[in-house]
Amino acid sequence: MSSWAVKLTLWCTGLLVAALLSIFLVVGVAMVVAYPNLPDISDLADYKPKLPLRIYTADGQLMGEFGEERRQLTPIQDIPQVMKNAVLSIEDNRFYQHGGVDYLGILRAGIANIGRLKSQGASTITMQVARNVYLSSEKTYTRKIYEILLTYKLEHLLTKDQILEIYMNQIFLGNRAYGFASAAETYFGKSLKDITIAEAAMLAGLPKAPSAYNPISNPKRARSRQLYIIERMEDNNYITSAQAKTAKAEPLTLRSLDDKRTLHAEFVAETVRQMVFAQYGQETYTRGLNVRTTVNSAEQMAAYKALRQGIMDFERRQIYRGPEKFIDLPADPKKMDEAVDEALEEHPDNGDVMSAVVLEASPRKVVVVRQNGEQITITGEGLKPVQSGLSDKALPAKQVRRGAVVRVTQTSTGSWEITQLPEVEGALIAITPQTGAVRALVGGFDFAKNKFNHVTQAWRQPGSSFKPFIYSAALEKGFTPATVVNDAPLFFDAGVTGGQPWEPKNYDGTFEGPMSLRRGLAKSKNMVSIQVLQSVGPRNAQEWIGRFGFDKDKHPAYLTMALGAGSVTPMQMATGYAVFANGGYRMQPHLITRITDHKDRVLVDSPTPSNPEETQRAISARNAYVMTSLLQEVTRSGTAARAQATLKRPDIYGKTGTTNDAMDAWFAGYQQNLAAVVWIGYDSPRKLGDRETGGGLSLPVWIGFMESALRGVPVSEPALPEGLVQLSGDWVFEGSSKEGNITSLGLGQESPAAKPSSAPAAEERNRILDLFRR
């Protein structure tokens, strides 16, 4: 080699060494300057991420989750090996070998960044933890230096398993899910411990780009990455070639928002959230509280389905109000798909009442398309609910035509029909009479549509479903089930009303003459109830109903109380009927039994009481027994005879209720171990329909719920308490002579209704005229 070549080589080598020394010097100075500014990472040794409030049923099903981040903190030893292997294969296969920084990877990324003037990552899992927990996501050389320094600190402070545990719990994986345990529940509806190789590979593909590789919104890209990860797992000897082949062929069942496996308990969860927030404030959403409730998941689902079915059955009898919107459908298929997607985004599915766009319409056939591209052809019975909208004479705003946004649903037979979102609302509450434990609560047709909880917040007139509480008061005043009352016209003159005279009527407008108290309640005779209350005294009755948990000031002491003109909530009605069911005890409804933190330390322990105490007694056991006997007659031969006939069991008790002008429809009833109340009506009170009653509208919902809740439950009728004897074929309180009991009322004597009432005349007149205007 010539001398000039040697000199050139030495000169180049010197320049290279100088350049490298300069780089190391600059980096070293930068690190020295940066190191004191690094955040304190000692708290990671006791990793405490934000954990949401999670609410469970009594049998352990998740009902609700509240917090910015969905996360289930899972210790490293509880994370299945298949999940760890999938993550290591794609994110950092040498994780347990390197010291936190992959130098070859950094050099490779640096060259790529210089060449492209665009950043490229080569982050190890430790570096990702440093970035995700403490640093921003910007890709600059300064942040990279901080990231490397933090990585060294983490590797020095924590073990490899601790670092991996933080990563597996901290990483964002889309759909508000943080950590792989939460992601398994979010995407597959299952516990992390139960996932397969194929599911683990799908989840492992999410950290790189949670949106781009989301299996729900981007199934093709997610599938491509899943297959690549399975191959990496095979290459790294985590799985065999046979396992890889099986995993690639395995069909995945994703959990969608309208998944039928989802437990619909949104109103319960929100009620519990409010109760917990009142105790813990903002910490409610970050400290990982787990709340166990009294709700039974099977009964909750049965209640949800029964109420929705009842409301949708009612909706089929209503006039079609027209499509929700009209859109133009372009001829170009791609543009048409975009137009359909945009329209249906604005009109999301409401459970099983799904949105669709009409492609073609005629009186005999309608073709619609769903957001997923599925086309549905509807004919025959499926068109009946919208027949008026298919007529040529239909107004443009109500016509079902191409471009109309409509609702479709599947019937019990599997066929499709066009329907509409209901305007009417409803509520169903079920409790254990002996303890007050809430077993099921549905506060409305759909929580997303209307968050108002009608079980606890809706104050409505109870109508005839309130009569049993008046009859209970009458039993204490000497009435018996055999007491005869004359179902005859009543007349209240101006001296009673303080204004014009009026005549109350029975619901059907007919009168049947003398009848027993038992038959009067079974047939829900208004004339009988009014005379009973007149005899008991409105003031006495007002005091008596307070024993059942009703607000006395919401039930003024007027004769209209006999017909349920006051205000109640469905929850109050359930509490009141539970008193009859449990033998006379007033039990306070309750939801929460236990609250623990994320380490399962008990914060609140409120077990359900086993038996009522005498201090909780509201009425005598004999009063409750006789009332149960009277309410059994209602479900056997009265306005709710459909109940025993359908359920095919005698231990069913309850009362229908329909308010003035059919604005509220009720059924309240019980089996000895389960009390349930159903209400249906409009939020802004208006007529449900001339033929709509509690027996026709709410009773079928109650029966539908009880069919499921009582399946396999043996018949159980209350034991005869002390203090009752039979006289003239019916029950009488022991110790009362025949003369001491009221045997007849309104027969051959001055009508008690003609006597002046103690209530203020003008208010009495207004209430009665409003209630009986027919």
CSV table of C-alpha atoms in Angstrom, one decimal, residues 317-736:
chain,number,residue,atom,x,y,z
A,317,ARG,CA,-101.3,-2.0,18.2
A,318,GLN,CA,-100.3,1.7,17.6
A,319,ILE,CA,-100.7,3.7,14.4
A,320,TYR,CA,-97.5,3.9,12.4
A,321,ARG,CA,-95.8,7.2,13.0
A,322,GLY,CA,-93.6,7.0,9.9
A,323,PRO,CA,-89.9,6.5,9.2
A,324,GLU,CA,-87.3,8.2,11.4
A,325,LYS,CA,-85.5,9.9,8.4
A,326,PHE,CA,-85.3,9.9,4.6
A,327,ILE,CA,-82.0,9.8,2.7
A,328,ASP,CA,-81.0,9.9,-1.0
A,329,LEU,CA,-79.5,6.6,-2.2
A,330,PRO,CA,-77.0,7.1,-5.0
A,331,ALA,CA,-76.9,4.7,-7.9
A,332,ASP,CA,-73.2,4.0,-7.4
A,333,PRO,CA,-73.0,1.0,-5.0
A,334,LYS,CA,-70.0,2.3,-3.1
A,335,LYS,CA,-71.5,5.7,-2.5
A,336,MET,CA,-74.8,4.1,-1.6
A,337,ASP,CA,-73.0,2.0,1.1
A,338,GLU,CA,-71.4,5.2,2.5
A,339,ALA,CA,-74.8,6.9,2.6
A,340,VAL,CA,-76.4,4.0,4.4
A,341,ASP,CA,-73.5,3.8,6.9
A,342,GLU,CA,-73.7,7.5,7.7
A,343,ALA,CA,-77.5,7.4,8.2
A,344,LEU,CA,-77.4,4.4,10.4
A,345,GLU,CA,-74.6,5.8,12.5
A,346,GLU,CA,-77.1,8.6,13.4
A,347,HIS,CA,-79.8,6.0,14.2
A,348,PRO,CA,-78.0,3.2,16.1
A,349,ASP,CA,-79.7,-0.1,17.0
A,350,ASN,CA,-81.8,-0.2,20.1
A,351,GLY,CA,-81.1,-3.7,21.4
A,352,ASP,CA,-83.2,-6.0,19.2
A,353,VAL,CA,-85.0,-3.1,17.6
A,354,MET,CA,-82.5,-2.5,14.8
A,355,SER,CA,-82.2,0.3,12.3
A,356,ALA,CA,-82.2,-0.3,8.5
A,357,VAL,CA,-82.6,1.6,5.2
A,358,VAL,CA,-85.3,0.7,2.7
A,359,LEU,CA,-84.1,-0.3,-0.7
A,360,GLU,CA,-87.4,-1.1,-2.2
A,361,ALA,CA,-91.0,-1.0,-0.9
A,362,SER,CA,-94.4,-2.2,-2.0
A,363,PRO,CA,-97.6,-3.2,-0.1
A,364,ARG,CA,-96.5,-6.8,-0.4
A,365,LYS,CA,-92.7,-6.7,0.0
A,366,VAL,CA,-90.1,-4.4,1.6
A,367,VAL,CA,-86.4,-4.9,1.2
A,368,VAL,CA,-84.1,-3.2,3.7
A,369,VAL,CA,-80.3,-3.1,4.3
A,370,ARG,CA,-78.5,-3.1,7.6
A,371,GLN,CA,-75.3,-1.3,8.4
A,372,ASN,CA,-73.3,-4.6,8.0
A,373,GLY,CA,-74.6,-4.9,4.4
A,374,GLU,CA,-77.1,-7.6,5.2
A,375,GLN,CA,-80.2,-7.3,3.1
A,376,ILE,CA,-83.5,-8.5,4.6
A,377,THR,CA,-86.8,-9.1,2.8
A,378,ILE,CA,-90.0,-8.6,4.8
A,379,THR,CA,-93.4,-9.9,3.6
A,380,GLY,CA,-96.8,-10.9,5.0
A,381,GLU,CA,-97.3,-10.5,8.7
A,382,GLY,CA,-94.1,-8.6,9.0
A,383,LEU,CA,-95.6,-5.6,7.1
A,384,LYS,CA,-98.8,-5.4,9.2
A,385,PRO,CA,-97.5,-2.8,11.8
A,386,VAL,CA,-96.6,-0.4,8.9
A,387,GLN,CA,-99.5,-1.1,6.5
A,388,SER,CA,-100.7,2.5,6.6
A,389,GLY,CA,-97.2,3.6,5.6
A,390,LEU,CA,-97.2,1.4,2.5
A,391,SER,CA,-100.4,2.8,1.2
A,392,ASP,CA,-100.4,5.2,-1.8
A,393,LYS,CA,-102.5,7.6,0.3
A,394,ALA,CA,-99.9,7.8,3.1
A,395,LEU,CA,-98.6,11.3,3.8
A,396,PRO,CA,-95.0,11.7,2.4
A,397,ALA,CA,-93.6,12.0,5.9
A,398,LYS,CA,-95.2,8.7,6.9
A,399,GLN,CA,-94.6,6.7,3.8
A,400,VAL,CA,-92.3,3.7,3.7
A,401,ARG,CA,-90.3,4.1,0.5
A,402,ARG,CA,-86.8,3.8,-0.9
A,403,GLY,CA,-84.3,5.7,1.3
A,404,ALA,CA,-86.5,5.6,4.5
A,405,VAL,CA,-84.7,4.8,7.8
A,406,VAL,CA,-86.9,2.3,9.6
A,407,ARG,CA,-86.7,-0.2,12.4
A,408,VAL,CA,-86.8,-4.0,12.1
A,409,THR,CA,-86.9,-6.8,14.6
A,410,GLN,CA,-87.1,-10.5,14.6
A,411,THR,CA,-90.3,-12.2,16.1
A,412,SER,CA,-90.3,-15.2,18.3
A,413,THR,CA,-90.8,-17.4,15.2
A,414,GLY,CA,-87.6,-16.0,13.6
A,415,SER,CA,-89.4,-14.0,10.9
A,416,TRP,CA,-88.7,-10.3,10.4
A,417,GLU,CA,-91.1,-7.4,10.8
A,418,ILE,CA,-90.9,-3.6,10.4
A,419,THR,CA,-91.7,-1.8,13.6
A,420,GLN,CA,-90.9,1.5,15.3
A,421,LEU,CA,-89.2,2.7,18.5
A,422,PRO,CA,-91.9,2.9,21.2
A,423,GLU,CA,-92.8,6.2,22.8
A,424,VAL,CA,-94.4,4.5,25.8
A,425,GLU,CA,-92.3,3.6,28.8
A,426,GLY,CA,-92.4,1.0,31.5
A,427,ALA,CA,-90.8,-0.4,34.7
A,428,LEU,CA,-90.4,-3.7,36.4
A,429,ILE,CA,-89.1,-4.3,39.9
A,430,ALA,CA,-88.8,-7.6,41.8
A,431,ILE,CA,-87.7,-8.1,45.4
A,432,THR,CA,-87.5,-10.8,48.0
A,433,PRO,CA,-90.4,-10.1,50.4
A,434,GLN,CA,-88.6,-11.6,53.4
A,435,THR,CA,-85.5,-9.4,53.1
A,436,GLY,CA,-86.1,-6.5,50.7
A,437,ALA,CA,-83.3,-7.7,48.4
A,438,VAL,CA,-83.8,-6.4,44.9
A,439,ARG,CA,-83.7,-9.3,42.5
A,440,ALA,CA,-84.4,-7.5,39.2
A,441,LEU,CA,-84.9,-3.9,38.2
A,442,VAL,CA,-85.7,-2.5,34.8
A,443,GLY,CA,-86.2,1.2,34.9
A,444,GLY,CA,-87.4,1.7,31.3
A,445,PHE,CA,-87.6,0.4,27.8
A,446,ASP,CA,-83.9,1.2,27.0
A,447,PHE,CA,-81.3,3.0,29.1
A,448,ALA,CA,-79.5,4.5,26.1
A,449,LYS,CA,-82.8,6.0,24.9
A,450,ASN,CA,-84.1,7.3,28.3
A,451,LYS,CA,-82.0,7.2,31.4
A,452,PHE,CA,-85.0,8.2,33.7
A,453,ASN,CA,-85.4,5.4,36.2
A,454,HIS,CA,-89.2,4.8,36.3
A,455,VAL,CA,-88.8,2.3,39.2
A,456,THR,CA,-87.5,4.8,41.7
A,457,GLN,CA,-88.2,8.2,40.1
A,458,ALA,CA,-91.6,8.0,38.4
A,459,TRP,CA,-94.5,9.2,40.7
A,460,ARG,CA,-97.7,7.9,39.2
A,461,GLN,CA,-101.3,7.2,40.2
A,462,PRO,CA,-101.6,3.5,41.1
A,463,GLY,CA,-105.3,3.2,40.3
A,464,SER,CA,-107.0,0.0,41.5
A,465,SER,CA,-103.7,-1.7,42.4
A,466,PHE,CA,-103.8,0.5,45.5
A,467,LYS,CA,-107.2,-0.9,46.7
A,468,PRO,CA,-105.6,-3.8,48.7
A,469,PHE,CA,-104.1,-1.3,51.2
A,470,ILE,CA,-107.6,0.2,51.8
A,471,TYR,CA,-109.0,-3.3,52.3
A,472,SER,CA,-106.3,-4.1,54.7
A,473,ALA,CA,-107.3,-1.0,56.8
A,474,ALA,CA,-110.9,-2.2,56.6
A,475,LEU,CA,-110.0,-5.6,58.1
A,476,GLU,CA,-108.8,-3.8,61.2
A,477,LYS,CA,-112.1,-2.0,61.4
A,478,GLY,CA,-114.2,-5.2,61.5
A,479,PHE,CA,-114.7,-6.0,57.9
A,480,THR,CA,-114.3,-9.6,56.7
A,481,PRO,CA,-113.9,-11.1,53.3
A,482,ALA,CA,-117.6,-12.1,53.6
A,483,THR,CA,-118.9,-8.6,54.4
A,484,VAL,CA,-121.5,-7.8,51.8
A,485,VAL,CA,-121.3,-4.4,50.1
A,486,ASN,CA,-123.9,-3.1,47.6
A,487,ASP,CA,-122.3,-2.5,44.2
A,488,ALA,CA,-124.9,0.2,43.3
A,489,PRO,CA,-124.8,3.7,42.0
A,490,LEU,CA,-123.5,6.3,44.4
A,491,PHE,CA,-124.5,9.9,44.4
A,492,PHE,CA,-122.6,12.8,46.1
A,493,ASP,CA,-124.6,16.0,46.4
A,494,ALA,CA,-123.3,19.5,46.5
A,495,GLY,CA,-123.1,19.4,50.3
A,496,VAL,CA,-120.3,16.8,50.0
A,497,THR,CA,-118.5,18.2,46.9
A,498,GLY,CA,-118.9,21.9,47.7
A,499,GLY,CA,-120.0,22.3,44.1
A,500,GLN,CA,-121.9,20.4,41.5
A,501,PRO,CA,-123.1,16.9,42.3
A,502,TRP,CA,-121.4,13.8,40.7
A,503,GLU,CA,-121.8,10.1,40.3
A,504,PRO,CA,-118.8,7.8,40.3
A,505,LYS,CA,-118.9,4.7,38.1
A,506,ASN,CA,-117.3,1.3,37.8
A,507,TYR,CA,-114.7,0.8,35.1
A,508,ASP,CA,-117.2,-1.1,32.9
A,509,GLY,CA,-120.1,1.2,33.7
A,510,THR,CA,-122.2,-1.6,35.2
A,511,PHE,CA,-123.4,-2.4,38.7
A,512,GLU,CA,-124.0,-6.0,40.1
A,513,GLY,CA,-125.7,-5.3,43.3
A,514,PRO,CA,-124.8,-6.9,46.7
A,515,MET,CA,-121.6,-8.8,46.7
A,516,SER,CA,-118.9,-9.9,49.2
A,517,LEU,CA,-115.8,-7.9,49.9
A,518,ARG,CA,-113.9,-10.8,48.4
A,519,ARG,CA,-115.8,-10.5,45.1
A,520,GLY,CA,-115.7,-6.7,45.1
A,521,LEU,CA,-111.9,-6.8,45.1
A,522,ALA,CA,-111.6,-9.6,42.6
A,523,LYS,CA,-113.8,-7.7,40.2
A,524,SER,CA,-112.2,-4.4,41.1
A,525,LYS,CA,-115.6,-2.7,41.8
A,526,ASN,CA,-115.1,1.0,42.5
A,527,MET,CA,-118.4,1.4,44.3
A,528,VAL,CA,-117.4,-1.2,46.8
A,529,SER,CA,-114.0,0.4,47.5
A,530,ILE,CA,-115.5,3.9,47.9
A,531,GLN,CA,-118.0,2.6,50.5
A,532,VAL,CA,-115.3,0.6,52.3
A,533,LEU,CA,-113.1,3.7,52.6
A,534,GLN,CA,-116.1,5.9,53.6
A,535,SER,CA,-116.7,3.5,56.5
A,536,VAL,CA,-113.0,3.2,57.5
A,537,GLY,CA,-112.6,6.9,57.3
A,538,PRO,CA,-110.1,8.6,54.9
A,539,ARG,CA,-108.0,9.9,57.7
A,540,ASN,CA,-107.7,6.5,59.3
A,541,ALA,CA,-106.8,4.9,55.9
A,542,GLN,CA,-104.2,7.6,55.3
A,543,GLU,CA,-102.5,6.7,58.6
A,544,TRP,CA,-102.7,3.0,57.8
A,545,ILE,CA,-101.0,3.1,54.4
A,546,GLY,CA,-98.0,4.7,56.0
A,547,ARG,CA,-97.3,1.3,57.5
A,548,PHE,CA,-96.5,0.0,54.1
A,549,GLY,CA,-94.0,2.7,53.3
A,550,PHE,CA,-96.1,5.1,51.3
A,551,ASP,CA,-95.8,8.9,51.7
A,552,LYS,CA,-98.9,9.9,53.5
A,553,ASP,CA,-98.8,13.5,52.1
A,554,LYS,CA,-99.0,12.1,48.6
A,555,HIS,CA,-102.3,10.4,49.4
A,556,PRO,CA,-104.6,13.1,50.7
A,557,ALA,CA,-107.4,11.9,52.9
A,558,TYR,CA,-110.2,12.0,50.3
A,559,LEU,CA,-112.5,9.3,49.0
A,560,THR,CA,-110.5,9.2,45.8
A,561,MET,CA,-107.8,7.4,47.8
A,562,ALA,CA,-110.1,4.3,47.4
A,563,LEU,CA,-109.3,4.3,43.7
A,564,GLY,CA,-105.6,5.1,43.8
A,565,ALA,CA,-105.6,8.8,43.1
A,566,GLY,CA,-102.5,9.4,45.1
A,567,SER,CA,-98.9,9.1,43.9
A,568,VAL,CA,-96.5,6.2,44.2
A,569,THR,CA,-93.4,4.8,42.6
A,570,PRO,CA,-93.1,1.2,41.4
A,571,MET,CA,-90.5,0.6,44.1
A,572,GLN,CA,-93.0,1.7,46.8
A,573,MET,CA,-95.6,-0.6,45.4
A,574,ALA,CA,-93.3,-3.6,45.5
A,575,THR,CA,-92.4,-2.7,49.1
A,576,GLY,CA,-96.0,-2.5,50.0
A,577,TYR,CA,-97.1,-5.8,48.4
A,578,ALA,CA,-94.1,-7.5,50.0
A,579,VAL,CA,-95.7,-6.8,53.4
A,580,PHE,CA,-98.6,-9.0,52.4
A,581,ALA,CA,-96.2,-11.6,51.0
A,582,ASN,CA,-93.9,-12.0,54.1
A,583,GLY,CA,-96.6,-12.1,56.7
A,584,GLY,CA,-96.8,-8.5,57.7
A,585,TYR,CA,-93.2,-7.1,57.8
A,586,ARG,CA,-92.0,-3.9,56.1
A,587,MET,CA,-88.6,-4.6,54.7
A,588,GLN,CA,-86.5,-1.8,53.3
A,589,PRO,CA,-85.4,-2.5,49.7
A,590,HIS,CA,-81.6,-2.8,49.3
A,591,LEU,CA,-79.2,-3.5,46.5
A,592,ILE,CA,-75.6,-3.6,47.8
A,593,THR,CA,-74.3,-6.4,49.9
A,594,ARG,CA,-70.5,-6.0,49.7
A,595,ILE,CA,-67.9,-3.6,48.5
A,596,THR,CA,-64.2,-4.6,48.1
A,597,ASP,CA,-61.1,-2.9,46.7
A,598,HIS,CA,-59.0,-4.3,43.9
A,599,LYS,CA,-57.1,-6.4,46.3
A,600,ASP,CA,-60.4,-7.9,47.6
A,601,ARG,CA,-60.1,-6.2,50.9
A,602,VAL,CA,-63.7,-5.7,52.3
A,603,LEU,CA,-64.7,-2.1,52.7
A,604,VAL,CA,-68.5,-2.6,53.2
A,605,ASP,CA,-70.2,-5.8,54.3
A,606,SER,CA,-73.9,-5.7,54.4
A,607,PRO,CA,-75.2,-9.3,54.2
A,608,THR,CA,-78.9,-9.8,53.4
A,609,PRO,CA,-80.8,-10.5,56.7
A,610,SER,CA,-82.1,-14.0,57.0
A,611,ASN,CA,-85.5,-13.3,58.7
A,612,PRO,CA,-87.5,-10.2,59.6
A,613,GLU,CA,-87.5,-8.9,63.1
A,614,GLU,CA,-90.6,-8.1,65.1
A,615,THR,CA,-89.6,-4.4,65.2
A,616,GLN,CA,-90.2,-4.4,61.5
A,617,ARG,CA,-93.8,-5.6,61.7
A,618,ALA,CA,-96.2,-3.3,59.8
A,619,ILE,CA,-99.4,-5.3,60.1
A,620,SER,CA,-100.5,-8.4,61.9
A,621,ALA,CA,-99.8,-11.8,60.4
A,622,ARG,CA,-103.6,-12.5,60.2
A,623,ASN,CA,-104.2,-9.3,58.3
A,624,ALA,CA,-101.5,-10.3,55.8
A,625,TYR,CA,-102.9,-13.8,55.5
A,626,VAL,CA,-106.5,-12.6,54.8
A,627,MET,CA,-105.2,-10.1,52.3
A,628,THR,CA,-103.2,-12.8,50.5
A,629,SER,CA,-106.4,-14.9,50.4
A,630,LEU,CA,-108.3,-12.0,48.8
A,631,LEU,CA,-105.5,-11.3,46.3
A,632,GLN,CA,-105.5,-15.0,45.4
A,633,GLU,CA,-109.1,-14.6,44.4
A,634,VAL,CA,-108.1,-11.8,42.0
A,635,THR,CA,-105.7,-14.1,40.2
A,636,ARG,CA,-108.1,-17.1,40.3
A,637,SER,CA,-111.4,-15.6,39.2
A,638,GLY,CA,-111.0,-11.8,39.0
A,639,THR,CA,-109.4,-9.2,36.7
A,640,ALA,CA,-106.1,-11.2,36.8
A,641,ALA,CA,-107.4,-14.7,36.4
A,642,ARG,CA,-105.0,-15.0,33.5
A,643,ALA,CA,-102.2,-15.3,36.0
A,644,GLN,CA,-103.1,-18.6,37.6
A,645,ALA,CA,-104.4,-20.0,34.3
A,646,THR,CA,-101.1,-19.3,32.5
A,647,LEU,CA,-98.7,-20.1,35.3
A,648,LYS,CA,-100.7,-23.1,36.3
A,649,ARG,CA,-100.1,-22.7,40.0
A,650,PRO,CA,-102.3,-21.4,42.9
A,651,ASP,CA,-99.7,-19.6,44.9
A,652,ILE,CA,-100.1,-16.4,42.8
A,653,TYR,CA,-101.5,-13.2,44.4
A,654,GLY,CA,-101.9,-9.7,43.0
A,655,LYS,CA,-104.0,-6.9,41.7
A,656,THR,CA,-104.5,-5.0,38.4
A,657,GLY,CA,-104.6,-1.3,38.2
A,658,THR,CA,-105.8,1.1,35.5
A,659,THR,CA,-106.0,4.9,36.2
A,660,ASN,CA,-108.4,7.5,34.9
A,661,ASP,CA,-108.5,7.5,31.0
A,662,ALA,CA,-106.1,4.6,31.0
A,663,MET,CA,-103.0,6.8,31.5
A,664,ASP,CA,-101.3,4.2,33.7
A,665,ALA,CA,-101.4,0.4,33.6
A,666,TRP,CA,-100.3,-1.6,36.6
A,667,PHE,CA,-100.0,-5.1,37.9
A,668,ALA,CA,-98.6,-5.7,41.4
A,669,GLY,CA,-98.4,-9.2,42.8
A,670,TYR,CA,-96.3,-11.9,44.4
A,671,GLN,CA,-95.5,-15.5,45.1
A,672,GLN,CA,-94.6,-16.0,48.7
A,673,ASN,CA,-90.8,-15.6,48.0
A,674,LEU,CA,-90.9,-13.1,45.2
A,675,ALA,CA,-92.8,-9.8,44.8
A,676,ALA,CA,-92.9,-8.0,41.5
A,677,VAL,CA,-94.6,-4.9,40.1
A,678,VAL,CA,-95.0,-3.8,36.5
A,679,TRP,CA,-96.0,-0.3,35.3
A,680,ILE,CA,-96.5,1.0,31.8
A,681,GLY,CA,-97.4,4.5,30.7
A,682,TYR,CA,-96.1,7.6,28.9
A,683,ASP,CA,-93.6,10.0,30.6
A,684,SER,CA,-96.0,12.9,29.9
A,685,PRO,CA,-99.2,11.2,31.0
A,686,ARG,CA,-101.7,10.6,28.2
A,687,LYS,CA,-104.2,8.0,27.2
A,688,LEU,CA,-102.8,4.5,26.4
A,689,GLY,CA,-105.9,3.6,24.6
A,690,ASP,CA,-109.6,2.9,25.2
A,691,ARG,CA,-109.0,-0.9,25.5
A,692,GLU,CA,-105.7,-0.8,27.4
A,693,THR,CA,-105.8,-1.9,31.0
A,694,GLY,CA,-103.5,-3.2,33.7
A,695,GLY,CA,-104.8,-6.7,33.1
A,696,GLY,CA,-104.3,-6.5,29.3
A,697,LEU,CA,-101.0,-4.5,29.2
A,698,SER,CA,-99.0,-5.0,32.4
A,699,LEU,CA,-100.2,-8.4,33.6
A,700,PRO,CA,-98.7,-10.2,30.6
A,701,VAL,CA,-95.3,-8.7,31.3
A,702,TRP,CA,-95.6,-9.8,34.9
A,703,ILE,CA,-96.6,-13.3,33.9
A,704,GLY,CA,-93.7,-13.4,31.3
A,705,PHE,CA,-91.2,-12.6,34.1
A,706,MET,CA,-92.7,-15.0,36.6
A,707,GLU,CA,-92.7,-17.8,34.1
A,708,SER,CA,-89.0,-17.6,34.1
A,709,ALA,CA,-88.4,-16.6,37.8
A,710,LEU,CA,-90.6,-19.4,39.2
A,711,ARG,CA,-89.5,-22.2,36.9
A,712,GLY,CA,-88.6,-25.1,39.1
A,713,VAL,CA,-89.8,-23.3,42.3
A,714,PRO,CA,-92.2,-25.5,44.2
A,715,VAL,CA,-95.7,-24.3,45.1
A,716,SER,CA,-95.6,-22.6,48.5
A,717,GLU,CA,-98.7,-21.1,50.2
A,718,PRO,CA,-98.5,-19.3,53.6
A,719,ALA,CA,-99.2,-21.1,56.8
A,720,LEU,CA,-102.3,-20.2,58.7
A,721,PRO,CA,-101.3,-17.8,61.5
A,722,GLU,CA,-102.8,-17.6,65.0
A,723,GLY,CA,-105.9,-15.4,65.4
A,724,LEU,CA,-108.0,-16.6,62.5
A,725,VAL,CA,-111.2,-18.7,62.5
A,726,GLN,CA,-113.6,-19.5,59.7
A,727,LEU,CA,-117.1,-18.1,59.9
A,728,SER,CA,-119.7,-18.4,57.1
A,729,GLY,CA,-117.1,-20.0,54.9
A,730,ASP,CA,-114.5,-17.2,55.1
A,731,TRP,CA,-111.9,-15.9,57.5
A,732,VAL,CA,-112.7,-13.8,60.5
A,733,PHE,CA,-110.3,-12.4,63.1
A,734,GLU,CA,-110.5,-14.5,66.3
A,735,GLY,CA,-112.0,-12.8,69.3
A,736,SER,CA,-114.5,-10.8,67.2
